[in-house]
CSV table of C-alpha atoms in Angstrom, one decimal:
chain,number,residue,atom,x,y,z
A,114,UNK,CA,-45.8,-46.5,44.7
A,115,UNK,CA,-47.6,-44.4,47.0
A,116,UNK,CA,-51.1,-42.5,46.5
A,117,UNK,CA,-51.1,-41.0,50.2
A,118,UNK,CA,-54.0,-38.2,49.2
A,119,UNK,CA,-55.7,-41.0,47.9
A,120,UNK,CA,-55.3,-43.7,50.9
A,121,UNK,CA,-54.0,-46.4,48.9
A,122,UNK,CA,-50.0,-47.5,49.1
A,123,UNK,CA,-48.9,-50.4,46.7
A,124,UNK,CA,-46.4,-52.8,47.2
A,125,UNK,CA,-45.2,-55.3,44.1
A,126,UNK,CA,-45.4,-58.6,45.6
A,127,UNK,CA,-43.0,-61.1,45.3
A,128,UNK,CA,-40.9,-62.2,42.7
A,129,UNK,CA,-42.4,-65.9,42.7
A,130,UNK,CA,-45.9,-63.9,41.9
A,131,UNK,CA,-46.7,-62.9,38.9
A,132,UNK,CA,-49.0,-60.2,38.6
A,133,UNK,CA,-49.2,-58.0,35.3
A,134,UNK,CA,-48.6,-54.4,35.5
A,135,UNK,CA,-52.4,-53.8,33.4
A,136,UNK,CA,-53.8,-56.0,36.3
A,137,UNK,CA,-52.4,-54.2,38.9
A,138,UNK,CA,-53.4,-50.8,37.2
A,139,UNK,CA,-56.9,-52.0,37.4
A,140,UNK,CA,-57.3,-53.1,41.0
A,141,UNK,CA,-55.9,-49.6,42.2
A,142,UNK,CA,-58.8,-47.8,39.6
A,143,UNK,CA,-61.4,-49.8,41.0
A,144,UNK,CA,-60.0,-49.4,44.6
A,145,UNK,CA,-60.4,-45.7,44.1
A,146,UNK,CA,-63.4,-43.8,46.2
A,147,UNK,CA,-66.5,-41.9,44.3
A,148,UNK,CA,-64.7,-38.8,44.8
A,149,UNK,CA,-62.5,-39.8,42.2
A,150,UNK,CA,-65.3,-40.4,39.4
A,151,UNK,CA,-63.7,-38.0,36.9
A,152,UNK,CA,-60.2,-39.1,36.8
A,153,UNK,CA,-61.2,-43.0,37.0
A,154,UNK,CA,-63.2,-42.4,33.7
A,155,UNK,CA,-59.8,-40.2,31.9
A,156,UNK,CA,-57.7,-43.6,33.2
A,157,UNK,CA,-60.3,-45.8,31.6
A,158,UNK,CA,-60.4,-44.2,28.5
A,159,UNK,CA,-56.2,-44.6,28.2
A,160,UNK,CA,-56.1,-48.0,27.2
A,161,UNK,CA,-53.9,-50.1,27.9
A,162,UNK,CA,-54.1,-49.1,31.9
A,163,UNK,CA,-50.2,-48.6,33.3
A,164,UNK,CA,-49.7,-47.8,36.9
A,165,UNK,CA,-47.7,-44.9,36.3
A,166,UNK,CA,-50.5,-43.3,34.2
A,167,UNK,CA,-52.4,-44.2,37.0
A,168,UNK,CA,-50.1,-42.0,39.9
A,169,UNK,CA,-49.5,-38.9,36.9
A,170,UNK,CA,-53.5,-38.8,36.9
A,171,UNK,CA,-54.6,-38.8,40.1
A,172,UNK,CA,-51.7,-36.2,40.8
A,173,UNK,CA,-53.1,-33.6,38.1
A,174,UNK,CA,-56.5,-34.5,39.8
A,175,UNK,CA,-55.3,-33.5,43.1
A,176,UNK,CA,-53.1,-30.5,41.7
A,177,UNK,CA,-56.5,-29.1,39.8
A,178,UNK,CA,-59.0,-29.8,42.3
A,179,UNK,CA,-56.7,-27.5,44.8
A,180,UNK,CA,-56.1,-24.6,42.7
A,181,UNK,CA,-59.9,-24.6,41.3
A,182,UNK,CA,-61.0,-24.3,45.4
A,183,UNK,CA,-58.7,-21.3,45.5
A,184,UNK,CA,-60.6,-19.5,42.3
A,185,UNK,CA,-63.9,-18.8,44.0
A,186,UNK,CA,-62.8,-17.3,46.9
A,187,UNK,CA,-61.2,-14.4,45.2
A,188,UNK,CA,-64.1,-13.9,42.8
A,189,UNK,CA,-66.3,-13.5,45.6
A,190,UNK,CA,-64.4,-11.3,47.5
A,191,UNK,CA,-64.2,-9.5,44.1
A,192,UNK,CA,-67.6,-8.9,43.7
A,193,UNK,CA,-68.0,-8.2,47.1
A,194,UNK,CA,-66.2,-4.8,46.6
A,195,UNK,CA,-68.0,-3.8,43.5
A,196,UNK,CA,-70.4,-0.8,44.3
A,197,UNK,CA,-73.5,-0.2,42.6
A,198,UNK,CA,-74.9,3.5,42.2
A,199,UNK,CA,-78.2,4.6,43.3
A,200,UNK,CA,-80.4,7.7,43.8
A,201,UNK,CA,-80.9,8.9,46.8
A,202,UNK,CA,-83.6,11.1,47.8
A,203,UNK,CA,-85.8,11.8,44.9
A,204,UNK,CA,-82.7,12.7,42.9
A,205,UNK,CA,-81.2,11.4,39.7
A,206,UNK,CA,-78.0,10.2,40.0
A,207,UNK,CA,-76.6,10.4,36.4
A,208,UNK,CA,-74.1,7.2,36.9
A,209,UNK,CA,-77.1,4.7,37.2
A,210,UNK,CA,-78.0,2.6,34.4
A,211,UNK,CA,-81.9,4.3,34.2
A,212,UNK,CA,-82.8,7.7,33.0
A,213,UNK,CA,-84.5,10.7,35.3
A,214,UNK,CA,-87.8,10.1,33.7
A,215,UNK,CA,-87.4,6.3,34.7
A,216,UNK,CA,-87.1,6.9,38.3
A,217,UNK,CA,-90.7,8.1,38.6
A,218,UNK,CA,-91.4,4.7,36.9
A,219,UNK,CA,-89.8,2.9,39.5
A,220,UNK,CA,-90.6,4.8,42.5
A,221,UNK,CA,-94.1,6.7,42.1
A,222,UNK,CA,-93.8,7.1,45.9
A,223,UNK,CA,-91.2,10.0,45.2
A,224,UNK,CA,-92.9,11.5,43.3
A,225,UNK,CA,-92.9,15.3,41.3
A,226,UNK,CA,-93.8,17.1,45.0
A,227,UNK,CA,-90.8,15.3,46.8
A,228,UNK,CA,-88.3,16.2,44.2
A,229,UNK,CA,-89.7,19.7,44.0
A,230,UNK,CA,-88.6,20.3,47.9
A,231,UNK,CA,-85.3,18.7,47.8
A,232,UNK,CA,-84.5,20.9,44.2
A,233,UNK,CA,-86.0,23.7,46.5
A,234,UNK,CA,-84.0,22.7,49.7
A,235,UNK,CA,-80.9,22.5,47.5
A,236,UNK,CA,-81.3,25.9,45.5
A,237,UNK,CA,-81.8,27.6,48.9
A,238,UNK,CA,-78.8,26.4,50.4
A,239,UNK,CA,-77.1,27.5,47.2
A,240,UNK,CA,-78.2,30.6,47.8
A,241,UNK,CA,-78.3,31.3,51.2
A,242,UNK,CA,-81.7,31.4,51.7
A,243,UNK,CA,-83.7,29.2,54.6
A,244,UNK,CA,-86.9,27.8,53.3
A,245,UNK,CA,-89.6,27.1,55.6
C-alpha cells in the first residue's frame, strides 16, 4: 500500500509477525501530518479502522482539497470583470443603484451650479450653439 501524497509507504511484515490489520490502520492515522486533521477525525469516527478505508479517505481528501484550490480562482477572476456604474460629472446615470436627488446627498461638492453648466454645456452642443 502506498500513500505517496501523503509520504508514508507500508509494507506488511513478515509472515512469522503478526500484526492486526486494525493495528496497522491505526499507526498509519497517527503517522499522518496536521495537515491531515480533517480526514484523520472522518477515519476515527469509522470504527473499526481498516487500512483500505484508510487509502479511499485520504484519496477523496487529496481529490477535494485539489479541485476546491481550483474554485477560487475562477470566482475571483469573475468578479474581477464585473463593472459597476457610476456618474460622472454631475450627471445621473440612471443604471446606478441611487436616485438623481441622492447624488446631491452624496456629493454636495457637485452641486446645483455644476450640473447647471454641464446641462448647459450639453444643450448647447445639441444645438449648435458655443457657450462662453
Amino acid at each position: 500500500m502506498h500513500l505517496n501524497p501523503v509520504g508514508i509507504k507500508v509494507e506488511k511484515p513478515p509472515t512469522s509477525v503478526d500484526i492486526s490489520d486494525e493495528l496497522l490502520a491505526e499507526i498509519i492515522v497517527r503517522k499522518l501530518s496536521s495537515g491531515y486533521e480533517n480526514p484523520k477525525r472522518i477515519i476515527y469516527e469509522q470504527q473499526p479502522l481498516d487500512t483500505t478505508k484508510i487509502v479511499v479517505k485520504i484519496d477523496d481528501y487529496i481529490r477535494d482539497s485539489s479541485n476546491s484550490s481550483k474554485n477560487p480562482s475562477t470566482i475571483k477572476s469573475e468578479s474581477a470583470f464585473k463593472t459597476q456604474n457610476y456618474c460622472k460629472n454631475g450627471i445621473h446615470n440612471p443604471l446606478t443603484k441611487h436616485s438623481e436627488e441622492e447624488i446631491r446627498e452624496l456629493h454636495p461638492s457637485a452641486g446645483a451650479k455644476k450640473r447647471v453648466k454641464i446641462k448647459k454645456s450639453i444643450k448647447d452642443n445639441k444645438t449648435g450653439n458655443k457657450a462662453n
